[in-house]
């Protein structure tokens, strides 16, 4: 809860927002939508339209075109809107790595990225890693080496591990550990995770 | 978090124009600090200007300087062949910070602008002069294990948390910033401020300015260097104390030397007195020890961070040792 | 499909679901009309709410309701006098900072979160104390007995011993912090029908608690909790926030989902309480213990008492005729603690196993020899033989693998540049439990076996262990066996805690398999088939698609005759950087003595997890409170340091793997707790061996090394 000098919430300043949205440069609501919504007096619908902006992104090779509030993080968008719940929320503040996904091939923490920042980007989540029914080599190696227990950090670990191999940060156990330290595993599967990564690296398969 | 307005732009010029239009607007780069702070209610901009598409990602050599765009990612800089060859200290410092995931999106400009990790600053129910001037400093008589031992003010004893900035201070970087009228240059060591009477201000960037790029002069410090970061766990933790050390040796005599510390002050802390002492001297343990003592002249602890009075000089010595033994 | 099968019988049965993101945790169920709840918490530490302004929140876009003590729906049990003091939304009292005081429900998470920030409470504040040490010193502060005093032989015999020591050990608050955030989805339907998706270590316990609070029949409540993203003890009870969510759903008639924040994980779901312990040890010149005294104080809350087995180990772990223990709890204005992995025994073992090392040093003995010398043949506390105990063998294996012979008894002897090397050892021990559980087995003519029990899997691999037990008995391939859990409608089983699941539920699986086998044998005999006939043929011959058996299983008299414990030995090598005070655990050898190892892969992982948790306990973990405000100041994963990958070396896990003849049909004893218990002392002992610095206050951070 915040102290008393709280900003008026967005709900109170919708009219204001309407004014401001005319200065939007790169992204703007189509004016016709704006006018229509302003005329209809349905308060709730009004809020929905005006607080959301259009978004197009590709997740696991599927294109999604939706509208979204700017404050929605990529993580919550994946989990709550697209119901791709393989990506996990462990802290919501960039401090654990459970939310790791690939954006244009790079591993990032989806909890500190707004969904709208990813307009036009290609996102891969744990659900998109396997090739149809064939597990990705890293997934298979995690099973083989028991690189998890409760499984909650696992999607993030695997996405991070794949990136780690692609980046070439697998020169030694120590290097792997360092580059995997952005993914916390409270169950303590770390040595097994390193074993899995070494196996994949030495297997030489394309990841 | 309020539902702010989100704008995206592709030029620095329009970014600055959008910024000045609205007092409560902020640039959004990687978002790894800003979104975190917004989630905690520490800041509540009504307008975010996404600058990630502004073409300022260059990492290049121009004349005898290396230019790094404000939007180059921390990992792009750390992994750049040019930086690894010419400014390896910077690459090491970057790799010691945050995590691989965060470094992939965190930008150079954002890293410089990141705010302190002081717990009282983050908790909106606690007093903090930096977050809300006049409410007092929660850390002063509270939990200040992570806090400053140099240049602290009565108002704020926070430290700047960046690793990258420690190396940049050592490397005599310059920051190129711009407003609607044009560009200006700020020496890196003058970019961040001491807290003084205005702890709410972390640096000297003006409200209408944007960081455009860094310019770093070439040097001969790519042989004997080290970035040593002491922290509570082996990785993914902020520094208790860190040291950027680099020197040039000829006949075992130090001809050029750079020393800076992180985790000890409201800004990256350049150790000028120690540098002056070591210049022209031999790279020996006893000289290192003396230089470390010189660095501690005005140090002061606040209870919880008293251990830094011992840790800091030790880290300087070890940083120099490791720089020396690097071949 | 064929590529997605497990390659090895010992692989986790749910491995494919977990590595592909298909495993569904509580927050991941899609329900029509789902709403989002966000909790508003108190910003004072003690007092009363005098006013709660919810107007702004109620008006915010998307908000459906704000529920608090002012407008809560009925929770029948809370309307009665007595019962728990902390009746959420039935009291205006504040017991600690961060206590939930209202819940805001909206149609999206973002809207609920924002609206929650608009709720404003006004309080009447009272003086408070969150400082355990201060309470301990204050003669006026309450101290309650936590466990009956224990005495064998002469009290405080150590005081008159030839060689004696008395030392004080401090353990700070630790927070479980499983990776999955806590919460619940509650879906209250007309006629008091309730479905919840919970994060719980016991679906039956959750069902029972909710039934009690709302006074509705157990049968009306369906609890689902198939996958749990770690618990370490914090999901052993149903927390007020869960009751609040159920109330919210009851109030609005829609499903409500609450996922608390990482910050709230420090205040709403318990922690390992801080403890202050004094150990007195006495020995004669030959290194025989002549007196052990263990006194402990543990932290608890003002509204509920919490106790754990801090002083248990001292009573039987070493041969000694004179032992006395005392344990008291001290209330402070914080949320109530809850068992955290290894619970009180891990707290106690840090002190006792450090003290044992200190005594060995005082005697100038190798700590391993000292332990062996004082190893008991029987349990002196219970006056019974141990059901099985192979500690000496475990010492031997571990010592060899860690290279104990490289250790120097004189601290600070191994120096390489700025790094000092040291070796440490310690013992862990935990009661080998076995409770009562039921399992249903369905044996099908298609050759498969389906097992069901309302147990849980918070990570140890319950389904995998059960499958392997059945596989061994029934000779049915692992991929033809399924084990269903995490559903309150299945045959009852206790909560997953106290390292008892494998022993308890496994025994029921055993009994079901035995019963199924004899049923098949009977059918075979009745249909003139060979007694060794395959069950598929027998079922087919009898025209039966399947047969079903449900068995309840529990231990018998064996516990009257034997003392049953699981043991572990932890060997560690550390490197300490003399200039910066950095401690690196560079080598770990763990030896588990917990009977038969039913599931080798997951058992090894349990030991790894214990070691990693032990590194955290020893070196990095501490929940810090600013006692001026009563608020946690490092309540997040950036400031509360759990070990990361780079903190953990390779870990050499070994098992004695000899069946315990008495505990259960498998001969298997639990191991979840012993994996952690004692580990922190091994690290502290190794740090002493490396540096000569004895650190009795955890965690061992660089500042303490430099001090
Ligand atoms: C868990 C965690 C651990 C971390 N550990 C470390 C660590 O060990 N060491 C370390 O150094 N850092 C660490 N960081 C901090 C991280 O480096 C910063 O968050 C990051 O560098 C910020 O960059 P960004 O691009 O994401 O900035 P943003 O969050 O996008 O922006 C930060 C601020 O800078 C402003 N800004 C951004 N670009 C410009 C520009 N060009 N001109 C003017 N203003 C601008 C924004 O308006 C905003 O106010 C950690 C962060 C997290 C979350
Ligand atoms: S040290 Fe600075 S940031 Fe921290 S509480 Fe004091 S004023 Fe705020
Ligand atoms: S949820 Fe994103 S880093 Fe933890
Ligand atoms: S497997 Fe449980 S947190 Fe990693």
PDB file of C-alpha atoms and ligand atoms in Angstrom, chain A residues 75 88-100 108-112 152 182, chain B residues 39 99 101-102 236, chain C residues 179 181 262 637, ligand 3:
ATOM      1  CA  UNK A  75       5.703 -12.943 -18.672  1.00  0.00           C
ATOM      2  CA  UNK A  88       7.335 -19.455 -14.741  1.00  0.00           C
ATOM      3  CA  UNK A  89       7.132 -16.562 -12.340  1.00  0.00           C
ATOM      4  CA  UNK A  90       9.543 -16.950  -9.458  1.00  0.00           C
ATOM      5  CA  UNK A  91      10.141 -13.368  -8.389  1.00  0.00           C
ATOM      6  CA  UNK A  92       8.736 -10.949 -10.968  1.00  0.00           C
ATOM      7  CA  UNK A  93      11.814  -8.738 -10.501  1.00  0.00           C
ATOM      8  CA  UNK A  94      14.611 -10.177 -12.603  1.00  0.00           C
ATOM      9  CA  UNK A  95      16.137 -11.941  -9.640  1.00  0.00           C
ATOM     10  CA  UNK A  96      15.647 -15.637 -10.378  1.00  0.00           C
ATOM     11  CA  UNK A  97      15.522 -16.550 -14.069  1.00  0.00           C
ATOM     12  CA  UNK A  98      12.376 -18.701 -13.861  1.00  0.00           C
ATOM     13  CA  UNK A  99      10.813 -16.525 -16.554  1.00  0.00           C
ATOM     14  CA  UNK A 100      13.641 -16.935 -19.067  1.00  0.00           C
ATOM     15  CA  UNK A 108      15.948 -12.639 -21.430  1.00  0.00           C
ATOM     16  CA  UNK A 109      13.893 -12.377 -18.248  1.00  0.00           C
ATOM     17  CA  UNK A 110      10.344 -11.940 -19.457  1.00  0.00           C
ATOM     18  CA  UNK A 111       9.210 -10.460 -16.131  1.00  0.00           C
ATOM     19  CA  UNK A 112      11.162  -7.246 -16.701  1.00  0.00           C
ATOM     20  CA  UNK A 152       9.502 -25.087 -11.307  1.00  0.00           C
ATOM     21  CA  UNK A 182      21.045 -16.184 -13.452  1.00  0.00           C
TER      22      UNK A 182
ATOM     23  CA  UNK B  39       6.561  -2.603  -9.876  1.00  0.00           C
ATOM     24  CA  UNK B  99      23.121 -12.268 -15.096  1.00  0.00           C
ATOM     25  CA  UNK B 101      19.742 -12.749 -19.239  1.00  0.00           C
ATOM     26  CA  UNK B 102      19.782  -9.261 -17.765  1.00  0.00           C
ATOM     27  CA  UNK B 236      24.321 -12.702  -9.423  1.00  0.00           C
TER      28      UNK B 236
ATOM     29  CA  UNK C 179      10.865 -21.077  -6.508  1.00  0.00           C
ATOM     30  CA  UNK C 181       5.297 -18.323  -5.390  1.00  0.00           C
ATOM     31  CA  UNK C 262       8.271 -12.758  -3.533  1.00  0.00           C
ATOM     32  CA  UNK C 637      15.917 -12.831  -4.293  1.00  0.00           C
TER      33      UNK C 637
HETATM   34  S1  LIG D   3      10.386 -14.189 -12.542  1.00  0.00           S
HETATM   35 FE1  LIG D   3      11.646 -13.136 -13.890  1.00  0.00          FE
HETATM   36  S2  LIG D   3      13.575 -13.341 -13.037  1.00  0.00           S
HETATM   37 FE2  LIG D   3      12.294 -14.180 -11.526  1.00  0.00          FE
END
